[in-house]
Amino acid sequence: MSKPKILILGAGYGGLMTAKGLQKGLSYNEAEVTLVNQNPYHYVTTKLHEPAAGTLHHDYTRVPISSVLDERKVRFVQDRVTAVDREKKVVTLENSNEGLAYDYLVMAMGSAPETFGIQGLLENAYFIRNINSVRMIREHIEYQFSQYHLKGERQDLVTIVVGGAGFTGIEFVGELVDRIPQLCRDYDIPQNKVRLVNVEAAPTALPGFDKDLVEYATNYLESRGVEFKIGIPIESCSPEGVVLKGGEEVKAATVVWTGGVRGNKVVEESGVETMRGRVKVDEFLRAPGHEDIFVIGDSSLIINEEIDRPYPPTAQMATQQGEWLGRNLPLLMRGGDVKPYEFDMKGTLASLGRNEAIGMVGTKKMFGSTPAFLKRANDLRWFYKLGGISMVLRKGKL
Amino acid sequence: MSKPKILILGAGYGGLMTAKGLQKGLSYNEAEVTLVNQNPYHYVTTKLHEPAAGTLHHDYTRVPISSVLDERKVRFVQDRVTAVDREKKVVTLENSNEGLAYDYLVMAMGSAPETFGIQGLLENAYFIRNINSVRMIREHIEYQFSQYHLKGERQDLVTIVVGGAGFTGIEFVGELVDRIPQLCRDYDIPQNKVRLVNVEAAPTALPGFDKDLVEYATNYLESRGVEFKIGIPIESCSPEGVVLKGGEEVKAATVVWTGGVRGNKVVEESGVETMRGRVKVDEFLRAPGHEDIFVIGDSSLIINEEIDRPYPPTAQMATQQGEWLGRNLPLLMRGGDVKPYEFDMKGTLASLGRNEAIGMVGTKKMFGSTPAFLKRANDLRWFYKLGGISMVLRKGKL
């Protein structure tokens, strides 16, 4: 009898923790584990707003997969997954004629931007998605600033619209207020010429956050020059900028959309049941009706029973799911008793640039430099999980 | 009787040396000296290929004018000159309703790109002209590289065409071969994907240079991956790249034109006699028929009697002319005897990136790292002329 094949799609928080757990928990020759990922590196999604703004080099937000996994225990395939065939139990890849067969499939492929059908957004806005997209955002912004004096000091060149004032939007805006003074110095642009406009359709910035924290964050950012347009949806986006509901036009050479995510397209098209691309998983993180398909991370959906609404997709959740699955998949395979997965919400920290942050740790509200420090410490914790102290030393910046 | 007014237009090599000379050589209350310049800083034109390629920050190629001149002796006006009225002896400015009157005018306004009527070049190519233009070139190139993986690895995004293999073209290409490996590392692009194409209409690269030096330079650059297309004019330029004579199309997101310069437009339109925008000055550096108008630097033209052709416009010539004028204008004003200006050709050094160069010093040919060192030492010499040791320490990078 051949060994069962475990196939993990995606080397984000969830996929990587699953692979690390299996590498530790499986007995010799108990199963064949393969990890597929588009890039040879893992990137730290929760830090991507920093290289996007240009405040941190992108190499501090990625880690070679080879430095995290033991290649004798987990086979790594660098490729892009194009489809999942549930009948044949095969995954097809972009650059290989042969698919990869599986007995157990772990879909941990993250999310995709949700543009809510806003006209022109997908074509003209930038998205904080991965290493490729954030270094392009950084360069795009800098390129616009570099043209300012040569193109008649056009206002739109130094206007940045951030769509969405949720977690990512606010964190990105926070980095930009740190970055803009540097850019202004470098391109001889008076700082008061730069416009940074944060647009949010919901009636509040940081929906779901405590009111005091929201107030602290928006007051701080406003004091640094951010213009908030809250409760105002973007109606359309073009190369010239955005048009807001009510007709106001904001001419901007840079529009970055952070307003929402949905599940990965491959998951949506795999035929398992999804809601806006996310799979409402059972207590063992399985797609409904599929004993052999696990979905974790941003593509999974779990209801917070307390408020009867889905938990937002977070790195915290993806990491915990990956750890749970890495530990429990061997037990499930062996037919043992397994305690259902439960999300343990540790807290939430949103940075506002380097030295400011807001957050809830347990039930405690935090403001200012303390949560900013905790946030950075938390980044180090992730590098520690990935590769111990040596990884912290290589990639960590406290 | 009011003091005579000396008006210097331009704070390049020539204008700045004139101002420094006058500041030293004029007696107290002998004349009123005004310097007009578009920017509050002087930039080191001979180094601009470095920030254009991104190998040196542009702040190392500029110096605040206030740090060079004594404001009690030379009045500085930051503005752009729009016209010279020789009849009224007044210069008009962009941002001031009042013009500036002069008794003696020094036109030291540098050059403008000469595109020889090549279709689309002015609109679509980039030019190594000033701080604004070179930091835009740097950002443009980096922005194209940043898009490579997101836009289907399009070849044109990582193709750079440099038009012109003269002095500036070769020096810029030399910096690019140093810069490209860094860019490739930063954007995960295999280095063999990048194309760097240097096109020259003349039958040789570096026209006017010694044959052995030309061969050394082109061999070295070819060994670093440069494709030369020598003896082939560019026929047209578009946002997609260039079309060469004979029909070959080179698709390139970046086209930088270094193929020629002409005199400044204000000089051309001032009504003094010009040839391709340059004024053939008399032995006292005056415009023909004008006792009160001096023209120095790239807008001036002096014939090299030995070969009966004009000297090419260089920083060396502009500096010497400025020094001569700063020393001799007081004498001319006083009606004293003045020895005519003569160009003293010290030599020529062309860098090929940081550690390679070619050059003639006197009649000696030089190759490799020695002229590269001399070239950098020469840059320091210029900073020393401008502001002594403290300026060398602030701006020099040996």
PDB file of N, CA and C in Angstrom, chain A residues 41 57-59 62 126 130-144 146-147 149-151 185-188, chain B residues 41 57-59 62 126 130-144 146-147 149-151 185-188:
ATOM      1  N   TYR A  41       9.248  31.927  -1.631  1.00  0.00           N
ATOM      2  CA  TYR A  41       9.301  32.536  -0.307  1.00  0.00           C
ATOM      3  C   TYR A  41       7.901  32.674   0.298  1.00  0.00           C
ATOM      4  N   HIS A  57      12.168  47.834   3.815  1.00  0.00           N
ATOM      5  CA  HIS A  57      12.468  47.086   2.592  1.00  0.00           C
ATOM      6  C   HIS A  57      11.683  45.774   2.585  1.00  0.00           C
ATOM      7  N   HIS A  58      11.216  45.395   1.404  1.00  0.00           N
ATOM      8  CA  HIS A  58      10.354  44.204   1.331  1.00  0.00           C
ATOM      9  C   HIS A  58      11.056  42.917   1.757  1.00  0.00           C
ATOM     10  N   ASP A  59      12.385  42.915   1.714  1.00  0.00           N
ATOM     11  CA  ASP A  59      13.067  41.682   2.135  1.00  0.00           C
ATOM     12  C   ASP A  59      12.868  41.387   3.620  1.00  0.00           C
ATOM     13  N   ARG A  62       9.723  38.956   3.962  1.00  0.00           N
ATOM     14  CA  ARG A  62       9.630  37.636   3.346  1.00  0.00           C
ATOM     15  C   ARG A  62      10.760  36.747   3.820  1.00  0.00           C
ATOM     16  N   TYR A 126      -4.359  50.112  -6.997  1.00  0.00           N
ATOM     17  CA  TYR A 126      -3.305  49.204  -6.571  1.00  0.00           C
ATOM     18  C   TYR A 126      -3.795  48.457  -5.332  1.00  0.00           C
ATOM     19  N   ASN A 130       0.817  41.229  -2.135  1.00  0.00           N
ATOM     20  CA  ASN A 130       1.984  40.355  -2.066  1.00  0.00           C
ATOM     21  C   ASN A 130       3.235  41.185  -2.325  1.00  0.00           C
ATOM     22  N   ILE A 131       4.380  40.527  -2.324  1.00  0.00           N
ATOM     23  CA  ILE A 131       5.638  41.257  -2.499  1.00  0.00           C
ATOM     24  C   ILE A 131       5.651  42.019  -3.817  1.00  0.00           C
ATOM     25  N   ASN A 132       5.226  41.363  -4.878  1.00  0.00           N
ATOM     26  CA  ASN A 132       5.209  42.044  -6.177  1.00  0.00           C
ATOM     27  C   ASN A 132       4.358  43.304  -6.145  1.00  0.00           C
ATOM     28  N   SER A 133       3.177  43.202  -5.554  1.00  0.00           N
ATOM     29  CA  SER A 133       2.277  44.355  -5.623  1.00  0.00           C
ATOM     30  C   SER A 133       2.736  45.475  -4.705  1.00  0.00           C
ATOM     31  N   VAL A 134       3.323  45.162  -3.559  1.00  0.00           N
ATOM     32  CA  VAL A 134       3.699  46.263  -2.659  1.00  0.00           C
ATOM     33  C   VAL A 134       4.946  47.002  -3.131  1.00  0.00           C
ATOM     34  N   ARG A 135       5.882  46.279  -3.745  1.00  0.00           N
ATOM     35  CA  ARG A 135       7.033  47.047  -4.216  1.00  0.00           C
ATOM     36  C   ARG A 135       6.648  47.887  -5.425  1.00  0.00           C
ATOM     37  N   MET A 136       5.628  47.442  -6.152  1.00  0.00           N
ATOM     38  CA  MET A 136       5.142  48.291  -7.238  1.00  0.00           C
ATOM     39  C   MET A 136       4.444  49.529  -6.680  1.00  0.00           C
ATOM     40  N   ILE A 137       3.671  49.379  -5.619  1.00  0.00           N
ATOM     41  CA  ILE A 137       3.016  50.554  -5.013  1.00  0.00           C
ATOM     42  C   ILE A 137       4.070  51.557  -4.562  1.00  0.00           C
ATOM     43  N   ARG A 138       5.076  51.065  -3.852  1.00  0.00           N
ATOM     44  CA  ARG A 138       6.150  51.952  -3.392  1.00  0.00           C
ATOM     45  C   ARG A 138       6.765  52.714  -4.563  1.00  0.00           C
ATOM     46  N   GLU A 139       7.100  51.986  -5.619  1.00  0.00           N
ATOM     47  CA  GLU A 139       7.744  52.625  -6.766  1.00  0.00           C
ATOM     48  C   GLU A 139       6.787  53.536  -7.514  1.00  0.00           C
ATOM     49  N   HIS A 140       5.526  53.136  -7.567  1.00  0.00           N
ATOM     50  CA  HIS A 140       4.530  53.979  -8.247  1.00  0.00           C
ATOM     51  C   HIS A 140       4.447  55.340  -7.551  1.00  0.00           C
ATOM     52  N   ILE A 141       4.306  55.323  -6.254  1.00  0.00           N
ATOM     53  CA  ILE A 141       4.185  56.586  -5.504  1.00  0.00           C
ATOM     54  C   ILE A 141       5.426  57.445  -5.719  1.00  0.00           C
ATOM     55  N   GLU A 142       6.588  56.818  -5.596  1.00  0.00           N
ATOM     56  CA  GLU A 142       7.820  57.589  -5.712  1.00  0.00           C
ATOM     57  C   GLU A 142       7.978  58.157  -7.127  1.00  0.00           C
ATOM     58  N   TYR A 143       7.573  57.364  -8.111  1.00  0.00           N
ATOM     59  CA  TYR A 143       7.653  57.823  -9.502  1.00  0.00           C
ATOM     60  C   TYR A 143       6.751  59.041  -9.727  1.00  0.00           C
ATOM     61  N   GLN A 144       5.567  59.026  -9.119  1.00  0.00           N
ATOM     62  CA  GLN A 144       4.681  60.191  -9.269  1.00  0.00           C
ATOM     63  C   GLN A 144       5.325  61.424  -8.630  1.00  0.00           C
ATOM     64  N   SER A 146       8.390  62.033  -8.230  1.00  0.00           N
ATOM     65  CA  SER A 146       9.571  62.455  -8.999  1.00  0.00           C
ATOM     66  C   SER A 146       9.188  63.290 -10.220  1.00  0.00           C
ATOM     67  N   GLN A 147       7.939  63.205 -10.634  1.00  0.00           N
ATOM     68  CA  GLN A 147       7.505  63.950 -11.820  1.00  0.00           C
ATOM     69  C   GLN A 147       6.946  65.331 -11.494  1.00  0.00           C
ATOM     70  N   HIS A 149       7.829  68.304 -10.233  1.00  0.00           N
ATOM     71  CA  HIS A 149       8.388  69.584 -10.705  1.00  0.00           C
ATOM     72  C   HIS A 149       8.459  69.665 -12.220  1.00  0.00           C
ATOM     73  N   LEU A 150       8.549  68.503 -12.865  1.00  0.00           N
ATOM     74  CA  LEU A 150       8.680  68.508 -14.315  1.00  0.00           C
ATOM     75  C   LEU A 150       7.339  68.627 -15.014  1.00  0.00           C
ATOM     76  N   LYS A 151       6.259  68.356 -14.288  1.00  0.00           N
ATOM     77  CA  LYS A 151       4.934  68.402 -14.911  1.00  0.00           C
ATOM     78  C   LYS A 151       4.082  69.497 -14.297  1.00  0.00           C
ATOM     79  N   ARG A 185      11.153  65.641   1.259  1.00  0.00           N
ATOM     80  CA  ARG A 185      12.536  66.083   1.348  1.00  0.00           C
ATOM     81  C   ARG A 185      13.303  65.640   0.103  1.00  0.00           C
ATOM     82  N   ASP A 186      13.067  64.416  -0.295  1.00  0.00           N
ATOM     83  CA  ASP A 186      13.834  63.850  -1.406  1.00  0.00           C
ATOM     84  C   ASP A 186      13.482  64.489  -2.750  1.00  0.00           C
ATOM     85  N   TYR A 187      12.258  64.958  -2.879  1.00  0.00           N
ATOM     86  CA  TYR A 187      11.851  65.518  -4.171  1.00  0.00           C
ATOM     87  C   TYR A 187      11.565  67.016  -4.080  1.00  0.00           C
ATOM     88  N   ASP A 188      12.020  67.664  -3.009  1.00  0.00           N
ATOM     89  CA  ASP A 188      11.874  69.115  -2.862  1.00  0.00           C
ATOM     90  C   ASP A 188      10.427  69.561  -3.030  1.00  0.00           C
TER      91      ASP A 188
ATOM     92  N   TYR B  41      19.889  75.623  -5.698  1.00  0.00           N
ATOM     93  CA  TYR B  41      21.115  74.822  -5.604  1.00  0.00           C
ATOM     94  C   TYR B  41      21.829  74.788  -6.956  1.00  0.00           C
ATOM     95  N   HIS B  57      22.914  58.865  -4.573  1.00  0.00           N
ATOM     96  CA  HIS B  57      21.771  59.737  -4.274  1.00  0.00           C
ATOM     97  C   HIS B  57      22.013  61.121  -4.859  1.00  0.00           C
ATOM     98  N   HIS B  58      20.946  61.712  -5.369  1.00  0.00           N
ATOM     99  CA  HIS B  58      21.115  62.994  -6.073  1.00  0.00           C
ATOM    100  C   HIS B  58      21.624  64.109  -5.156  1.00  0.00           C
ATOM    101  N   ASP B  59      21.452  63.953  -3.846  1.00  0.00           N
ATOM    102  CA  ASP B  59      21.953  65.014  -2.963  1.00  0.00           C
ATOM    103  C   ASP B  59      23.480  65.125  -2.992  1.00  0.00           C
ATOM    104  N   ARG B  62      24.437  67.855  -5.735  1.00  0.00           N
ATOM    105  CA  ARG B  62      24.008  69.261  -5.695  1.00  0.00           C
ATOM    106  C   ARG B  62      24.483  69.927  -4.411  1.00  0.00           C
ATOM    107  N   TYR B 126      13.606  60.232 -22.086  1.00  0.00           N
ATOM    108  CA  TYR B 126      14.045  60.942 -20.883  1.00  0.00           C
ATOM    109  C   TYR B 126      15.411  61.569 -21.152  1.00  0.00           C
ATOM    110  N   ASN B 130      19.012  67.627 -15.350  1.00  0.00           N
ATOM    111  CA  ASN B 130      19.082  68.325 -14.067  1.00  0.00           C
ATOM    112  C   ASN B 130      18.601  67.381 -12.967  1.00  0.00           C
ATOM    113  N   ILE B 131      18.569  67.889 -11.748  1.00  0.00           N
ATOM    114  CA  ILE B 131      18.183  67.040 -10.623  1.00  0.00           C
ATOM    115  C   ILE B 131      16.773  66.472 -10.824  1.00  0.00           C
ATOM    116  N   ASN B 132      15.853  67.317 -11.237  1.00  0.00           N
ATOM    117  CA  ASN B 132      14.489  66.831 -11.457  1.00  0.00           C
ATOM    118  C   ASN B 132      14.447  65.703 -12.469  1.00  0.00           C
ATOM    119  N   SER B 133      15.165  65.871 -13.569  1.00  0.00           N
ATOM    120  CA  SER B 133      15.045  64.861 -14.621  1.00  0.00           C
ATOM    121  C   SER B 133      15.754  63.564 -14.252  1.00  0.00           C
ATOM    122  N   VAL B 134      16.864  63.648 -13.526  1.00  0.00           N
ATOM    123  CA  VAL B 134      17.576  62.390 -13.244  1.00  0.00           C
ATOM    124  C   VAL B 134      16.894  61.576 -12.146  1.00  0.00           C
ATOM    125  N   ARG B 135      16.282  62.251 -11.175  1.00  0.00           N
ATOM    126  CA  ARG B 135      15.600  61.416 -10.177  1.00  0.00           C
ATOM    127  C   ARG B 135      14.341  60.818 -10.776  1.00  0.00           C
ATOM    128  N   MET B 136      13.770  61.483 -11.781  1.00  0.00           N
ATOM    129  CA  MET B 136      12.642  60.858 -12.469  1.00  0.00           C
ATOM    130  C   MET B 136      13.104  59.658 -13.286  1.00  0.00           C
ATOM    131  N   ILE B 137      14.254  59.751 -13.942  1.00  0.00           N
ATOM    132  CA  ILE B 137      14.763  58.598 -14.701  1.00  0.00           C
ATOM    133  C   ILE B 137      14.979  57.409 -13.766  1.00  0.00           C
ATOM    134  N   ARG B 138      15.630  57.688 -12.642  1.00  0.00           N
ATOM    135  CA  ARG B 138      15.876  56.613 -11.667  1.00  0.00           C
ATOM    136  C   ARG B 138      14.562  55.943 -11.258  1.00  0.00           C
ATOM    137  N   GLU B 139      13.575  56.764 -10.924  1.00  0.00           N
ATOM    138  CA  GLU B 139      12.303  56.209 -10.468  1.00  0.00           C
ATOM    139  C   GLU B 139      11.545  55.536 -11.605  1.00  0.00           C
ATOM    140  N   HIS B 140      11.663  56.089 -12.791  1.00  0.00           N
ATOM    141  CA  HIS B 140      10.985  55.484 -13.937  1.00  0.00           C
ATOM    142  C   HIS B 140      11.499  54.064 -14.155  1.00  0.00           C
ATOM    143  N   ILE B 141      12.806  53.913 -14.189  1.00  0.00           N
ATOM    144  CA  ILE B 141      13.390  52.592 -14.430  1.00  0.00           C
ATOM    145  C   ILE B 141      12.953  51.617 -13.338  1.00  0.00           C
ATOM    146  N   GLU B 142      13.041  52.074 -12.105  1.00  0.00           N
ATOM    147  CA  GLU B 142      12.708  51.175 -10.998  1.00  0.00           C
ATOM    148  C   GLU B 142      11.216  50.811 -11.032  1.00  0.00           C
ATOM    149  N   TYR B 143      10.382  51.759 -11.391  1.00  0.00           N
ATOM    150  CA  TYR B 143       8.944  51.489 -11.491  1.00  0.00           C
ATOM    151  C   TYR B 143       8.669  50.441 -12.567  1.00  0.00           C
ATOM    152  N   GLN B 144       9.382  50.528 -13.702  1.00  0.00           N
ATOM    153  CA  GLN B 144       9.183  49.516 -14.751  1.00  0.00           C
ATOM    154  C   GLN B 144       9.589  48.129 -14.242  1.00  0.00           C
ATOM    155  N   SER B 146       9.610  47.095 -11.257  1.00  0.00           N
ATOM    156  CA  SER B 146       8.675  46.634 -10.212  1.00  0.00           C
ATOM    157  C   SER B 146       7.408  46.033 -10.800  1.00  0.00           C
ATOM    158  N   GLN B 147       7.123  46.324 -12.071  1.00  0.00           N
ATOM    159  CA  GLN B 147       5.895  45.817 -12.681  1.00  0.00           C
ATOM    160  C   GLN B 147       6.093  44.481 -13.404  1.00  0.00           C
ATOM    161  N   HIS B 149       6.876  41.273 -12.838  1.00  0.00           N
ATOM    162  CA  HIS B 149       6.186  40.018 -12.506  1.00  0.00           C
ATOM    163  C   HIS B 149       4.676  40.139 -12.567  1.00  0.00           C
ATOM    164  N   LEU B 150       4.186  41.358 -12.375  1.00  0.00           N
ATOM    165  CA  LEU B 150       2.732  41.545 -12.365  1.00  0.00           C
ATOM    166  C   LEU B 150       2.164  41.695 -13.766  1.00  0.00           C
ATOM    167  N   LYS B 151       3.017  41.987 -14.725  1.00  0.00           N
ATOM    168  CA  LYS B 151       2.535  42.204 -16.086  1.00  0.00           C
ATOM    169  C   LYS B 151       3.094  41.147 -17.033  1.00  0.00           C
ATOM    170  N   ARG B 185      18.234  41.875  -8.254  1.00  0.00           N
ATOM    171  CA  ARG B 185      18.135  41.240  -6.947  1.00  0.00           C
ATOM    172  C   ARG B 185      16.886  41.758  -6.223  1.00  0.00           C
ATOM    173  N   ASP B 186      16.676  43.048  -6.324  1.00  0.00           N
ATOM    174  CA  ASP B 186      15.580  43.661  -5.576  1.00  0.00           C
ATOM    175  C   ASP B 186      14.208  43.262  -6.117  1.00  0.00           C
ATOM    176  N   TYR B 187      14.132  42.973  -7.399  1.00  0.00           N
ATOM    177  CA  TYR B 187      12.827  42.658  -7.993  1.00  0.00           C
ATOM    178  C   TYR B 187      12.752  41.216  -8.478  1.00  0.00           C
ATOM    179  N   ASP B 188      13.685  40.371  -8.030  1.00  0.00           N
ATOM    180  CA  ASP B 188      13.642  38.945  -8.371  1.00  0.00           C
ATOM    181  C   ASP B 188      13.565  38.720  -9.872  1.00  0.00           C
TER     182      ASP B 188
END
